[in-house]
Each structure stands twice: as C-alpha cells, then as structure tokens.
C-alpha cells in the first residue's frame, strides 16, 4: 500500500474524484498553477486543465459564493480557503447561503460543495494562521463539519465530503500535514511513513462522515478529541500510564454520540480536549451532551482541556497550546479525584 | 505647523425630506434616442459614456426613437404590458392580504415592473435569474401559477416551500428563478459562479444577477464584479437603482459620487445606464447584454434607473423619510402608462382594452387568492414536521432526536 503524508492523501482524494466526475472543480487562492501554499493541489491543474483547477482572486466570500452558484448549476466544487483564519469573510455565504439552500428552497437548489481549510497552530503562525474555528460551523444548521487527523482518514473523508449532497467544512490540522505531531515541539518531528495511518490505499475508498474512531481502547477515562490533539492524547496515555480510551471524533457534525456514550459509560470519566479556545468551544457541547446522557455514570466532572481564551499568540505558542504537560496533569487530577 | 483647517465629515442628504417639495433637478435626463448603440463585441473602453448617460427609447409623445429602438414584435409588447398590469394587480391584492392579517409580510415592485418583465422576455429557457425580493415580475411574465405564489405568501398547506421561508422569497427552479435569500448581495456573486459553471461545461446558458442600489455597497458586489472581470462568464449584472434602500437614499450607497454603472469601469466590464421605466429601452438593452453574454463576450453591468413608488415592505412607512409627493414627481414616469401610451399611439391598444385588462387581472388574482386561502393563511396548514426536513438530505441523529422530543 502506498505511503502518503496528509497533503498527498488530500491531493489524491481530489485526483480520484476529478478523474471520476467531470463536475468536480477545484479552486482557491494559489491553488492553480502553483498548487496551493501547502501543495495540496499540486499537479492537478496540469492534469485536469485550468477549466477545472484554477486560482481565485483573494476574496473568500467570492470563493464560496461562486462555489454556491456552481453547485446550484450542478457542479461539485471543492474549494480551498488558504487558512481557516481567513474563512470569516466567507462566513455569510456559508451560514446564510450554503447551509440554508436546501431548506429555503425545499431542495430545489442544494449546495453540494466542500470548503477545505487548514486549521490549528503549532507552526508559529500567530493569530492569523493558527485558529481552530470549528465551533462556528457546528453551531449553525445545514453544514457538516469534519476535522481529520491522519492521511487515511483525510483521503477517505474528503472523498465522502465531495460525494456528499450537503455542504461540508473540511478542516485539515496543518501541523499534521507532514506527521503525527504529539505536542512535544522540542523533539524531532515524526513523519507519516512510520505510522499505520500513513498507509493509504490507491483509488477510491470512503471513510463515512458521522462515525468516530476509537483510536486507543482503555478503561480508566474517555478522552474526546480530534485533529492534532489525538496525538497529544496518545502520548499522554503512554507517558502517564493512565488507561485512557481515546476517541477521534473526526466528524463533529453529525456527531457519533453513540460511540461517545458507550465509552463514557464504560470508563466513568470524560476529558474533552481541543486546541480551540475554551468558552463556547465545541468542548462545551460535548461536555453538555455527556452530562445529559451519562451523568449517573460519571465519577468526576467532565474536564475540558483546551487553548486559552486569548487570541493565538506568536511567541507564546507553546504556552497556549494544550500540550502533553497540561493534558497529563489534568488527567492525573481526574484519576486522583475519586 | 501648516495651516490646516479642521476636517469636515460628510454625510450625504437627499434633495428633500418630509414636508419638502420633491426635487429631482439633479436627475439628468437625456433625450430619447440620443445614446449610441454599440456592437455586442465592443471594447468596454469605447463605451464608457454609456455608463454616465441614460439609454432611452420612448420620447414624450410615445414614439420609439434612436438606435436602440427595435422592431419589437406585437405579441411581445402585448405580453409585456399585460404582465406589468397583472403584476401591479397582484401587488395590490397581496398588500391587502397583509393588511387583513393573512400574511406576515409583502413587498411591492410598483413603478419598477418594466425591468424584471422586459428582461425576462429577452431571456431564454434554461437561463437562471438570481433575483432579489422585488423581481416578482420574472415569474408573472412567465405565467407561473399565481396561486402558487400566493400559497407561498400565505405559508399554507400548499406552500411549495413548506412554510420554511419568509413570504415572497420564492424558489422556482423550472422557471429559472433561484431561491431568494433575503440576505443582501449574496446572490450577485452566486450568479457569477453559476455563469462560470455554464462556461466550464461548455453550455450556452447565461445567468442574470440582480441587486439594488443600496446593496451595491456589499462586499459581495465587489466579489461578483472582480470574478466577472477575471473569468468573463456569461452573466448580466443588473443593478436596479430605485433611489431608496429602506430609508437610505442612493447617495448613502455612494450614488452621488459616481453612477452605479460607472463602478463597472474599474473592472473593465462594459456598463450601460438605462431608463428603467422605459419598457422599450429595457427590452432592447436586455437583449443586447444577453446576446453579448451568450456569444461569449462576457459580462455586462446594467444600471436600471427607476423609482421605488411603494414602501420598502409592509413594515415600512416612507412618509417618515421622503417627501410625500416624491413618487408622482419622479421624472421618468410610470412604466405602465408609458408603454400603454406607446401602444395606443401605434394602434395596438386602447383605453378600453386597458381598463378591461385591469379588471380581468384583478379578478384573476382575487380568484387565485380565494383558492389559496382555502389551503390556509398566515402559516396555518404548514406542518411542524416540515420544520425538520431539508436541513440535510438525510436527517442526522441529533435532528431526529429533537423532532421526536417535539413529538412530531
């Protein structure tokens, strides 16, 4: 099976879909000739032509707005917003347009489009290249929100997203593009070649949207997480010896609540772990749902470990980032509480 | 220190407010027939003047004059006039329905009927409008069933949109009528995207984008123009300048500094400014721009100069912000009256037939209203169950759970 990093897997997903379906088009800032600042669309213009893979003006609302019009015509646009931090100008088009198209037109018009966007920190990107705005999308009705954590899922879920008849916001944690980053920024970077999820099948396969992945079974505590934090959780499990069950949610909306509930009922403890800021973050929704459904199974309160409620700082990146030390300390406290 | 005077902040004011006499002396109206008619493959740089003047065909006596005067077939004229009369009858009846408490909301297009209707008549089957909330004429000109429009307005059991969307924000795919948002300006760039798709697929269909003078201030107006400029898709970018955006006159959208048509110049898009109350001019210019798009020459922006005779909506009261008599003082007149005079002058119509048509359409709309009301009014008949449908193609578990909780 071929080895791929996450960039190659994402590119391969678009390649597979473009070869299969003439209606798939790809565009965004720098995605055409150059192939994207993270190289996710490298070579696609050469292969499929500028009619289907092209550069867009620097106007995110324009990117999503034109994609909505194209989708209404019958195309399946897969557009790139260069950084999730740049998605806000497109928010109106996503929230009030793409998300509502099916509802307001009684399915006469739909928005089968994908907005791919790199998110998260860990690359010294400061406040405009590091954010994780996923909760802004799970809070609205009518879009699906996905965050992938490895090359295998990235390809399979991007194919699912392109084939989905509803709009999908597809977050790609940029710190995971080249390897499974575990939060130890001072240690040598790992790459995907040594990781089983770096094995990516050729051709078409899908990973369904709406199913979580139990990446590590355990009995002491459930860690609900996604994106970069999956690897932080794994390394903390190893370092502390706490038998955590780590669930990579992958799809935040729809949410695989059954997998979450089964795990928390088994372990009796639940940590919610994400890189985004704390207040009104997606962790709040997870904590609420776990409390509603598993209250009498909980030994200790649900614990949230997240980025602080500050803008993503530059020099203080590793103070902001919920790395292994913070997660490990919180986990130990949860275990020692009862 | 240099001798700087204190800076002054500028907030444009209209020429009249309530209690003032209407004043349109600053509306420059060139004589009919004076604007040249370029070829459709013209270099945009060669027709910049057409964004500053006003293309007009009908003179004061009702004659069609100048290079934009076309030999419009009689059945087209007849259908255009009747559709305008019908649209006005429809608007009046719907206004009454709202006053009777049978619908929550309505918006009339009084005084602007010629624009949507003549443009629609110049379009072909398969083309797609991305309308705002004041282009009901597009549907009425195509004889879309009036009763279905009313069902939507009443949010009743036969509402094609199942009660989920605000009255008048229709969606009628088969009639080339894209779902109206209710947000402002978003559809302008979507139309450009639709037209880009048509070109990508090697189709021959074109898109028609619609926006008001006020919403040209939206960022999506710029997004639409820059994309239209870059990719040259087959789209006609219509700006309906009806002078008022709720209570803000067109100067608040920047209309005093340059015409709305002139904005296209920075993008190298050919732009025409047209008397929107002159049916003959609207039809001719629409045909020109539509043909230009379909022949692959790219986008055109058209500023249709008109006047919003009606309040913004049933929730608005223009007597609070503009002179009372302003609409009757509007120098471009009433589009229905003008076309009627033209057709009478040419022996195609008469006062009697006009009165008869008014009665006929009033009766038609009354009958349709009665039928629609039998399916419910003001949301009655719309099922709560429908609330959860069409959020996604397949209902995800969390919505199913919420629906069960609600017990529907």
XYZ file of C-alpha atoms in Angstrom:
746
model
C 0.000 0.000 0.000
C 1.391 3.457 -0.827
C 2.741 5.650 1.950
C 1.374 9.171 1.914
C 1.543 12.188 4.106
C -1.666 14.091 4.675
C -1.001 16.559 1.860
C -0.556 13.736 -0.628
C -3.633 11.936 0.690
C -5.790 15.053 0.314
C -4.445 15.670 -3.182
C -5.079 12.037 -4.065
C -8.703 12.313 -2.907
C -9.278 15.264 -5.241
C -7.417 13.473 -8.018
C -9.608 10.380 -7.646
C -12.816 12.407 -7.649
C -11.768 14.643 -10.540
C -10.945 11.608 -12.629
C -14.291 10.004 -11.809
C -16.562 13.030 -12.069
C -16.307 15.891 -14.580
C -18.409 18.041 -12.298
C -15.729 18.263 -9.626
C -13.840 21.566 -9.828
C -11.120 22.871 -7.516
C -10.204 26.487 -6.919
C -8.975 28.932 -4.308
C -6.119 31.300 -3.629
C -2.862 29.995 -5.179
C -4.323 26.544 -5.832
C -3.984 26.602 -9.634
C -0.605 26.764 -11.325
C 1.321 26.825 -8.060
C -0.681 24.052 -6.385
C -1.508 25.717 -3.086
C 0.657 27.159 -0.348
C 0.582 23.761 1.361
C 0.841 21.991 -2.034
C -2.456 20.129 -1.629
C -3.483 20.802 -5.238
C -0.019 20.448 -6.768
C -0.171 18.978 -10.263
C -3.962 18.995 -10.517
C -4.147 21.931 -12.907
C -1.634 20.294 -15.201
C -3.627 17.078 -15.138
C -7.180 18.438 -15.395
C -6.717 21.824 -17.016
C -7.369 25.394 -15.928
C -11.080 24.937 -16.613
C -11.318 22.700 -13.560
C -8.426 23.770 -11.333
C -7.747 27.477 -11.089
C -6.594 30.409 -8.991
C -9.200 32.674 -7.475
C -8.986 36.332 -6.551
C -8.266 36.955 -2.868
C -11.863 37.157 -1.755
C -13.097 34.312 0.429
C -16.726 35.348 0.180
C -16.258 35.315 -3.574
C -14.717 31.840 -3.468
C -17.600 30.333 -1.528
C -20.233 32.481 -3.270
C -19.118 31.378 -6.723
C -18.921 27.787 -5.479
C -22.544 28.042 -4.335
C -23.590 29.272 -7.773
C -21.626 26.474 -9.427
C -23.171 23.886 -7.119
C -26.623 25.244 -7.964
C -25.762 24.693 -11.620
C -24.797 21.086 -10.927
C -21.064 21.123 -10.308
C -19.354 19.786 -7.201
C -16.849 22.442 -6.201
C -14.105 21.591 -3.730
C -12.628 24.946 -2.765
C -9.719 25.878 -0.561
C -9.649 28.680 1.981
C -5.917 29.140 2.433
C -6.087 29.330 6.248
C -9.111 28.737 8.464
C -8.266 32.152 9.877
C -9.292 33.623 6.501
C -12.682 31.944 6.417
C -14.560 34.729 8.183
C -15.232 36.831 5.067
C -16.943 33.718 3.676
C -18.984 33.128 6.816
C -22.112 34.834 5.464
C -22.008 32.769 2.282
C -21.564 29.586 4.323
C -24.072 30.309 7.095
C -26.818 32.199 5.292
C -26.445 30.659 1.864
C -24.798 27.238 1.503
C -26.217 25.962 4.781
C -29.746 27.168 4.026
C -30.064 26.435 0.325
C -31.806 23.091 0.664
C -34.041 24.286 3.490
C -35.192 27.559 1.994
C -35.816 26.149 -1.497
C -37.364 22.851 -0.419
C -34.454 21.062 -2.069
C -34.968 22.722 -5.467
C -31.450 24.026 -5.020
C -28.709 22.426 -2.944
C -25.086 23.172 -2.123
C -23.020 20.039 -2.605
C -19.693 21.746 -2.048
C -16.625 21.245 0.125
C -14.674 24.021 1.801
C -11.231 22.666 2.650
C -9.182 24.719 5.051
C -6.021 24.223 7.115
C -6.571 24.900 10.814
C -4.748 24.817 14.119
C -1.413 26.032 15.348
C 1.991 24.654 16.069
C 3.739 26.327 13.146
C 4.421 29.731 14.695
C 1.673 31.221 12.583
C 0.471 33.723 15.140
C -3.117 34.789 15.449
C -3.939 34.761 11.743
C -2.558 31.357 10.774
C -3.378 29.178 13.779
C -7.030 29.294 14.713
C -9.487 26.433 15.092
C -12.918 27.906 14.303
C -14.815 24.601 14.075
C -17.436 25.574 16.667
C -18.558 28.470 14.467
C -19.750 25.875 11.968
C -21.203 23.226 14.259
C -23.377 25.966 15.751
C -25.266 26.550 12.510
C -27.795 24.271 10.870
C -27.152 22.800 7.471
C -23.405 22.233 7.160
C -21.373 19.208 8.127
C -18.113 19.812 9.967
C -15.203 17.430 9.688
C -11.680 17.529 11.150
C -9.281 14.854 10.013
C -6.235 13.628 11.886
C -4.350 11.294 9.542
C -3.714 10.571 5.851
C -6.001 7.529 5.626
C -8.996 9.355 7.053
C -8.145 12.527 5.156
C -8.417 10.827 1.792
C -11.436 8.692 2.644
C -13.341 11.511 4.290
C -12.540 14.062 1.597
C -13.934 11.659 -0.985
C -17.031 11.271 1.205
C -17.262 15.052 1.522
C -17.048 15.632 -2.234
C -19.715 12.977 -2.777
C -21.941 14.394 -0.048
C -25.045 16.227 -1.273
C -24.746 18.800 1.512
C -22.010 21.361 2.194
C -19.048 20.115 4.206
C -16.479 22.240 6.028
C -13.346 20.138 5.936
C -10.679 21.126 8.464
C -7.118 19.979 7.959
C -4.869 20.476 11.005
C -1.829 21.899 9.273
C 0.589 20.682 11.941
C -0.413 17.128 10.943
C 0.231 17.575 7.221
C 3.704 16.063 7.483
C 3.497 13.873 10.531
C 1.616 12.869 13.705
C 2.671 15.741 15.963
C 2.312 14.794 19.627
C 2.816 18.198 21.195
C 6.500 17.705 22.078
C 7.652 20.583 19.912
C 11.200 20.331 21.206
C 11.683 16.776 19.971
C 12.434 15.652 16.408
C 9.362 15.652 14.143
C 7.891 12.305 13.169
C 6.611 11.669 9.709
C 3.731 9.616 8.424
C 5.847 6.845 6.946
C 6.221 5.202 10.355
C 2.527 5.460 11.163
C -0.061 2.827 10.164
C -2.492 5.573 9.097
C 0.125 6.759 6.619
C -0.771 3.683 4.573
C -3.258 4.986 2.065
C -4.954 2.731 -0.490
C -4.848 3.729 -4.119
C -8.050 4.674 -5.896
C -11.492 5.179 -4.467
C -12.492 4.411 -0.880
C -14.520 6.325 1.645
C -14.474 6.946 5.360
C -18.011 7.865 6.397
C -18.881 11.287 7.794
C -20.595 10.847 11.141
C -18.546 7.988 12.591
C -15.989 8.469 15.340
C -12.875 6.347 15.591
C -11.771 4.740 18.852
C -8.050 5.102 18.232
C -6.988 3.589 21.528
C -9.103 1.467 23.836
C -8.922 1.908 27.581
C -10.909 1.593 30.765
C -9.933 4.487 33.081
C -11.096 7.594 31.257
C -12.516 8.617 27.919
C -10.753 11.381 26.007
C -12.956 13.002 23.379
C -10.747 14.785 20.927
C -9.960 15.464 17.277
C -7.286 16.819 14.973
C -3.810 17.424 16.356
C -4.898 16.660 19.916
C -5.390 12.980 19.067
C -1.617 12.538 19.152
C -1.195 14.637 22.258
C -3.699 12.327 23.957
C -1.870 9.251 22.748
C 1.493 10.433 24.024
C -0.017 11.425 27.373
C -1.545 7.975 27.699
C 1.853 6.464 27.103
C 3.679 8.842 29.437
C 1.261 8.658 32.348
C 0.289 5.027 32.057
C -3.342 6.057 32.539
C -5.523 3.650 30.604
C -7.386 6.205 28.544
C -9.832 5.407 25.787
C -9.083 7.922 23.068
C -11.838 8.782 20.643
C -11.022 10.714 17.491
C -14.378 12.280 16.709
C -13.415 13.066 13.070
C -16.914 14.335 12.316
C -18.193 16.984 14.731
C -21.487 17.339 12.934
C -23.062 14.865 12.561
C -21.667 13.662 15.869
C -21.288 9.972 16.666
C -22.945 10.261 20.061
C -23.443 6.511 20.423
C -19.702 5.808 20.411
C -19.154 8.596 22.939
C -21.868 7.429 25.300
C -20.788 3.784 25.184
C -17.235 4.760 26.070
C -18.072 7.155 28.904
C -20.479 4.645 30.417
C -17.642 2.147 30.405
C -14.905 4.384 31.830
C -16.910 6.717 34.085
C -14.640 9.639 33.329
C -14.524 12.055 30.423
C -11.997 14.593 29.265
C -12.744 16.871 26.339
C -9.627 18.005 24.569
C -9.321 20.538 21.770
C -6.960 23.212 20.575
C -9.628 25.884 20.074
C -10.456 28.379 22.802
C -12.496 27.217 25.782
C -15.575 29.415 26.050
C -18.406 28.292 23.759
C -15.991 25.885 22.117
C -17.128 22.549 20.719
C -15.982 21.045 24.022
C -18.868 22.802 25.748
C -21.310 20.935 23.514
C -19.535 17.636 24.198
C -19.499 18.243 27.945
C -23.199 19.092 27.905
C -24.120 16.010 25.929
C -22.023 13.705 28.105
C -23.581 15.235 31.230
C -27.107 14.786 29.819
C -26.596 11.201 28.811
C -24.006 9.815 31.246
C -24.472 11.850 34.443
C -25.043 8.843 36.681
C -22.041 7.042 35.212
C -19.615 9.879 35.882
C -17.133 9.540 38.754
C -15.795 13.075 38.327
C -16.956 16.184 36.455
C -16.243 16.356 32.758
C -12.891 18.070 32.308
C -12.123 20.397 29.431
C -8.547 20.956 28.339
C -8.315 23.491 25.539
C -6.478 26.504 24.220
C -6.800 29.554 26.474
C -9.407 32.213 25.741
C -6.845 34.502 24.136
C -6.018 35.173 20.517
C -3.489 32.607 19.319
C -0.192 34.206 20.371
C 3.021 34.082 18.412
C 5.981 33.817 20.786
C 3.867 32.154 23.489
C 2.586 29.466 21.120
C 3.578 26.560 23.380
C 2.075 28.226 26.421
C -1.198 28.490 24.567
C -1.155 25.019 23.021
C -2.695 22.345 25.290
C 0.371 20.134 25.166
C 1.264 16.897 26.964
C 2.184 18.569 30.250
C -1.197 20.267 30.685
C -3.166 17.308 29.452
C -1.163 14.885 31.602
C -1.627 16.966 34.754
C -5.377 17.297 34.155
C -5.692 13.587 33.520
C -3.853 12.686 36.710
C -6.055 15.027 38.691
C -9.156 13.377 37.263
C -7.875 9.955 38.245
C -6.840 11.037 41.741
C -10.074 12.886 42.479
C -12.013 9.721 43.281
C 2.627 73.854 11.818
C 0.921 74.029 8.464
C -2.325 75.954 8.337
C -4.766 73.041 8.275
C -8.450 73.767 8.697
C -10.468 71.370 10.834
C -11.538 68.379 8.734
C -15.176 68.018 7.858
C -17.190 64.829 7.944
C -19.636 64.342 5.083
C -22.984 62.596 5.334
C -24.949 62.888 2.076
C -28.535 64.101 2.305
C -31.308 63.621 -0.261
C -32.766 66.647 -2.022
C -35.953 66.502 0.015
C -37.333 65.251 3.316
C -40.942 65.039 4.583
C -42.577 68.430 4.273
C -40.309 69.486 1.393
C -41.284 69.767 -2.231
C -39.877 66.852 -4.264
C -36.766 67.928 -6.134
C -35.341 65.877 -8.984
C -33.480 68.717 -10.695
C -30.225 66.814 -10.261
C -31.530 63.806 -12.206
C -30.134 64.389 -15.652
C -32.428 63.012 -18.319
C -31.000 62.959 -21.832
C -33.465 62.980 -24.690
C -34.738 59.666 -26.015
C -32.680 58.233 -28.832
C -29.534 60.196 -28.018
C -27.400 57.308 -26.762
C -25.463 55.319 -29.368
C -25.887 51.572 -29.774
C -22.555 49.718 -29.953
C -21.923 46.249 -31.359
C -22.088 43.471 -28.788
C -18.369 42.738 -29.080
C -17.444 46.356 -28.322
C -14.339 47.177 -26.295
C -15.615 48.294 -22.875
C -13.239 51.261 -23.016
C -15.035 52.616 -26.061
C -18.438 52.892 -24.399
C -17.639 54.433 -21.044
C -20.052 57.284 -21.791
C -22.939 54.834 -21.763
C -22.454 54.434 -18.004
C -22.979 58.175 -17.472
C -25.848 58.899 -19.808
C -29.230 57.199 -19.823
C -30.347 54.995 -22.674
C -33.916 55.945 -23.529
C -36.063 54.892 -26.475
C -39.529 56.313 -25.875
C -39.962 60.031 -26.361
C -42.588 62.196 -24.698
C -45.082 61.511 -27.461
C -44.696 57.747 -27.120
C -42.588 57.284 -30.244
C -39.700 54.804 -30.295
C -36.635 56.716 -31.449
C -32.890 56.304 -31.916
C -30.533 53.389 -32.435
C -31.940 51.367 -29.536
C -35.464 51.443 -30.993
C -36.199 47.907 -32.108
C -38.965 46.430 -34.123
C -40.400 44.603 -31.134
C -42.997 42.008 -32.182
C -46.542 42.912 -31.249
C -47.084 39.815 -29.136
C -44.013 40.658 -27.073
C -45.272 44.189 -26.417
C -48.712 42.900 -25.617
C -47.408 40.293 -23.207
C -45.084 42.839 -21.623
C -47.845 45.338 -20.976
C -50.265 42.720 -19.717
C -47.634 41.236 -17.408
C -46.975 44.675 -15.947
C -50.674 45.315 -15.359
C -51.008 41.838 -13.892
C -48.027 42.346 -11.601
C -49.498 45.584 -10.292
C -52.847 43.918 -9.678
C -51.061 41.109 -7.886
C -49.098 43.513 -5.687
C -52.210 45.451 -4.702
C -54.104 42.315 -3.740
C -51.176 40.927 -1.714
C -50.837 44.235 0.116
C -54.484 43.902 1.079
C -53.900 40.343 2.260
C -51.165 41.563 4.555
C -53.396 44.348 5.898
C -56.042 41.711 6.583
C -53.545 39.754 8.650
C -53.485 36.809 6.274
C -49.746 37.034 5.663
C -46.984 38.499 7.774
C -45.163 40.332 5.037
C -45.231 41.620 1.487
C -43.098 43.725 -0.871
C -44.454 45.524 -3.924
C -42.492 46.460 -7.035
C -44.742 49.346 -8.083
C -43.048 51.586 -10.625
C -40.327 49.030 -11.359
C -42.411 46.491 -13.286
C -40.826 47.064 -16.697
C -37.362 45.987 -15.600
C -37.951 42.413 -14.455
C -40.624 41.772 -17.055
C -38.909 43.073 -20.193
C -35.631 41.483 -19.117
C -37.350 38.135 -18.609
C -38.918 38.395 -22.060
C -35.468 38.767 -23.576
C -34.175 35.642 -21.829
C -34.323 32.002 -22.942
C -35.490 28.816 -21.270
C -32.751 27.318 -19.141
C -31.161 30.619 -18.188
C -31.087 31.409 -14.484
C -32.039 34.528 -12.557
C -30.524 35.225 -9.162
C -33.198 37.674 -8.071
C -33.701 39.927 -5.091
C -37.064 40.279 -3.380
C -38.509 42.750 -5.875
C -38.453 40.749 -9.122
C -41.836 39.037 -8.910
C -42.333 40.214 -12.483
C -39.964 37.467 -13.624
C -42.444 34.818 -12.507
C -45.551 36.699 -13.568
C -44.124 37.312 -17.045
C -43.715 33.546 -17.432
C -47.250 32.805 -16.307
C -46.066 30.866 -13.287
C -49.291 29.930 -11.469
C -50.344 32.915 -9.393
C -51.995 30.639 -6.876
C -48.654 29.001 -6.095
C -47.113 32.410 -5.437
C -49.959 33.174 -3.037
C -49.654 29.769 -1.383
C -46.042 30.649 -0.658
C -47.003 34.102 0.629
C -49.617 32.585 2.939
C -47.283 29.779 4.131
C -50.232 27.448 3.847
C -50.635 23.709 3.276
C -49.838 24.074 -0.439
C -46.826 26.336 0.041
C -44.179 24.905 -2.310
C -41.568 25.913 0.292
C -43.453 24.185 3.150
C -43.691 27.258 5.335
C -39.963 27.362 5.924
C -39.217 30.557 4.045
C -40.381 34.155 4.512
C -43.240 35.260 2.216
C -42.212 36.348 -1.313
C -38.777 34.724 -1.114
C -39.812 32.301 -3.833
C -37.776 29.492 -5.335
C -38.849 28.182 -8.736
C -36.121 26.253 -10.455
C -38.140 25.318 -13.545
C -38.805 28.981 -14.230
C -35.150 29.951 -13.889
C -35.799 31.647 -10.570
C -33.106 30.982 -7.995
C -34.186 30.838 -4.355
C -34.289 34.394 -2.990
C -32.089 34.766 0.055
C -33.376 37.717 1.997
C -29.763 38.444 2.822
C -28.384 41.209 0.682
C -25.988 40.966 -2.216
C -25.019 37.333 -1.671
C -26.811 36.238 -4.847
C -24.800 38.605 -7.042
C -21.608 36.577 -6.787
C -23.532 33.291 -6.863
C -24.895 34.284 -10.264
C -21.337 34.801 -11.438
C -20.484 31.308 -10.134
C -23.456 29.806 -11.963
C -22.367 31.504 -15.172
C -18.802 30.282 -14.641
C -20.182 26.743 -14.353
C -22.090 27.186 -17.605
C -18.864 28.225 -19.327
C -16.837 25.448 -17.686
C -19.323 22.911 -19.032
C -19.408 24.467 -22.489
C -23.123 25.184 -22.118
C -24.954 28.099 -23.798
C -26.976 29.184 -20.799
C -26.485 32.529 -19.129
C -27.137 33.918 -15.649
C -28.866 37.135 -14.658
C -27.756 38.691 -11.391
C -29.952 41.213 -9.583
C -29.118 43.703 -6.862
C -30.443 47.014 -5.590
C -28.627 50.356 -5.427
C -28.262 50.065 -1.656
C -26.751 46.594 -1.724
C -24.085 47.550 -4.244
C -22.255 48.642 -1.106
C -21.993 44.995 -0.026
C -18.609 43.300 -0.385
C -20.240 40.604 -2.494
C -20.951 43.224 -5.174
C -17.217 43.733 -5.481
C -16.615 39.970 -5.307
C -19.061 39.488 -8.168
C -17.504 42.184 -10.316
C -13.949 41.040 -9.754
C -14.856 37.437 -10.588
C -16.851 38.566 -13.612
C -13.900 40.661 -14.687
C -11.385 37.841 -14.254
C -13.276 34.856 -15.699
C -15.580 36.684 -18.150
C -18.535 34.369 -17.600
C -21.886 34.765 -19.381
C -23.681 36.901 -16.826
C -25.718 40.099 -16.922
C -25.211 42.110 -13.755
C -28.385 44.097 -13.109
C -28.388 46.975 -10.653
C -31.905 48.230 -10.010
C -31.418 51.790 -8.829
C -34.813 52.616 -7.354
C -33.351 55.557 -5.392
C -34.182 54.181 -1.950
C -32.837 51.399 0.284
C -35.499 51.406 3.001
C -34.903 54.974 4.279
C -31.423 55.494 2.848
C -31.353 57.401 -0.433
C -28.966 56.248 -3.132
C -26.316 58.758 -2.008
C -25.704 56.667 1.103
C -24.620 53.855 -1.221
C -22.251 56.247 -2.976
C -24.551 57.180 -5.847
C -23.774 60.896 -5.626
C -20.072 60.374 -6.335
C -20.462 58.260 -9.474
C -23.276 56.407 -11.178
C -23.714 52.785 -10.169
C -22.996 51.855 -13.785
C -19.620 53.578 -13.618
C -18.460 51.166 -10.940
C -18.002 48.538 -13.635
C -15.305 50.645 -15.310
C -12.692 49.787 -12.732
C -13.219 46.149 -13.626
C -13.159 46.631 -17.383
C -16.745 45.450 -17.635
C -18.946 47.214 -20.199
C -21.671 49.127 -18.473
C -24.914 50.714 -19.571
C -27.205 53.090 -17.718
C -30.811 52.816 -18.776
C -34.188 54.432 -18.196
C -35.750 51.534 -16.284
C -39.254 52.918 -16.714
C -38.967 52.754 -20.487
C -40.109 49.248 -21.433
C -38.732 49.598 -24.962
C -35.292 50.562 -23.678
C -35.288 47.797 -21.079
C -36.165 45.177 -23.664
C -33.591 46.380 -26.201
C -30.724 46.720 -23.732
C -31.553 43.375 -22.109
C -31.406 41.687 -25.498
C -28.087 43.347 -26.234
C -26.465 42.261 -22.972
C -27.963 38.761 -23.075
C -26.780 38.226 -26.642
C -23.345 39.549 -25.715
C -23.148 37.029 -22.857
C -24.422 34.127 -24.932
C -21.996 34.901 -27.767
C -19.129 34.566 -25.300
C -18.215 38.238 -24.989
C -18.607 38.109 -21.224
C -20.395 40.110 -18.560
C -22.281 43.392 -18.811
C -23.411 45.608 -15.979
C -26.673 47.485 -16.400
C -27.930 50.198 -14.085
C -31.696 50.437 -14.397
C -32.755 53.883 -13.230
C -36.183 53.759 -11.653
C -38.081 54.784 -8.557
C -39.450 52.721 -5.692
C -43.016 54.017 -5.590
C -44.010 51.507 -2.912
C -42.782 51.373 0.652
C -39.751 49.104 1.083
C -42.091 46.495 2.547
C -45.308 46.252 4.518
C -43.198 47.064 7.577
C -42.056 50.403 6.184
C -43.503 53.942 6.125
C -41.811 56.218 3.583
C -43.697 59.301 4.800
C -41.194 59.326 7.666
C -38.189 59.975 5.441
C -39.078 61.291 1.966
C -41.382 63.962 0.539
C -44.936 62.766 0.243
C -45.345 63.601 -3.427
C -41.940 62.369 -4.495
C -43.146 59.292 -6.379
C -45.591 61.262 -8.520
C -42.888 63.835 -9.253
C -40.434 61.174 -10.465
C -39.409 62.473 -13.889
C -39.237 59.080 -15.639
C -42.934 58.493 -15.073
C -44.873 55.280 -14.760
C -43.647 52.376 -16.917
C -47.150 51.004 -17.460
C -48.578 54.342 -18.507
C -45.696 54.968 -20.878
C -45.941 51.624 -22.661
C -49.714 51.914 -22.764
C -49.436 55.318 -24.478
C -46.893 53.970 -26.935
C -49.123 51.060 -27.857
C -52.259 53.198 -28.140
C -50.366 55.591 -30.369
C -49.415 52.718 -32.619
C -52.935 51.332 -32.724
C -52.073 48.220 -30.703
C -54.073 49.057 -27.614
C -56.858 51.278 -26.317
C -58.073 52.829 -23.083
C -60.987 50.403 -23.110
C -58.789 47.361 -23.507
C -56.523 48.648 -20.778
C -59.395 49.097 -18.339
C -60.645 45.683 -19.308
C -57.215 44.144 -18.667
C -57.035 45.778 -15.255
C -60.405 44.322 -14.314
C -59.527 40.936 -15.731
C -56.272 40.637 -13.781
C -57.835 41.934 -10.624
C -60.461 39.220 -10.934
C -57.859 36.588 -11.744
C -55.826 37.458 -8.670
C -58.941 37.621 -6.479
C -59.974 34.142 -7.607
C -56.452 32.779 -7.075
C -56.369 34.380 -3.642
C -59.626 32.730 -2.728
C -58.327 29.383 -3.848
C -55.060 29.840 -1.949
C -56.871 30.926 1.187
C -58.811 27.671 1.146
C -55.484 25.958 1.906
C -54.857 28.165 4.935
C -53.492 31.602 5.730
C -50.714 33.045 7.886
C -48.887 29.795 8.329
C -51.937 27.685 9.095
C -51.666 24.368 7.332
C -47.863 24.345 7.415
C -46.797 21.221 9.280
C -44.397 21.433 12.259
C -42.913 18.186 10.993
C -41.676 20.032 7.912
C -39.510 22.192 10.144
C -37.003 19.362 10.499
C -36.972 18.317 6.848
C -34.471 19.567 4.272
C -31.891 20.757 6.775
C -29.794 17.957 5.324
C -30.562 15.456 2.607
C -30.707 12.721 5.230
C -31.808 13.663 8.715
C -28.877 13.197 11.101
C -29.464 11.529 14.501
C -29.476 14.746 16.520
C -32.287 16.236 14.430
C -34.269 13.015 14.547
C -33.954 13.085 18.312
C -35.108 16.707 18.502
C -38.060 16.001 16.272
C -39.066 13.086 18.476
C -38.717 15.295 21.529
C -41.082 17.772 19.930
C -43.471 14.911 19.258
C -43.985 15.357 15.530
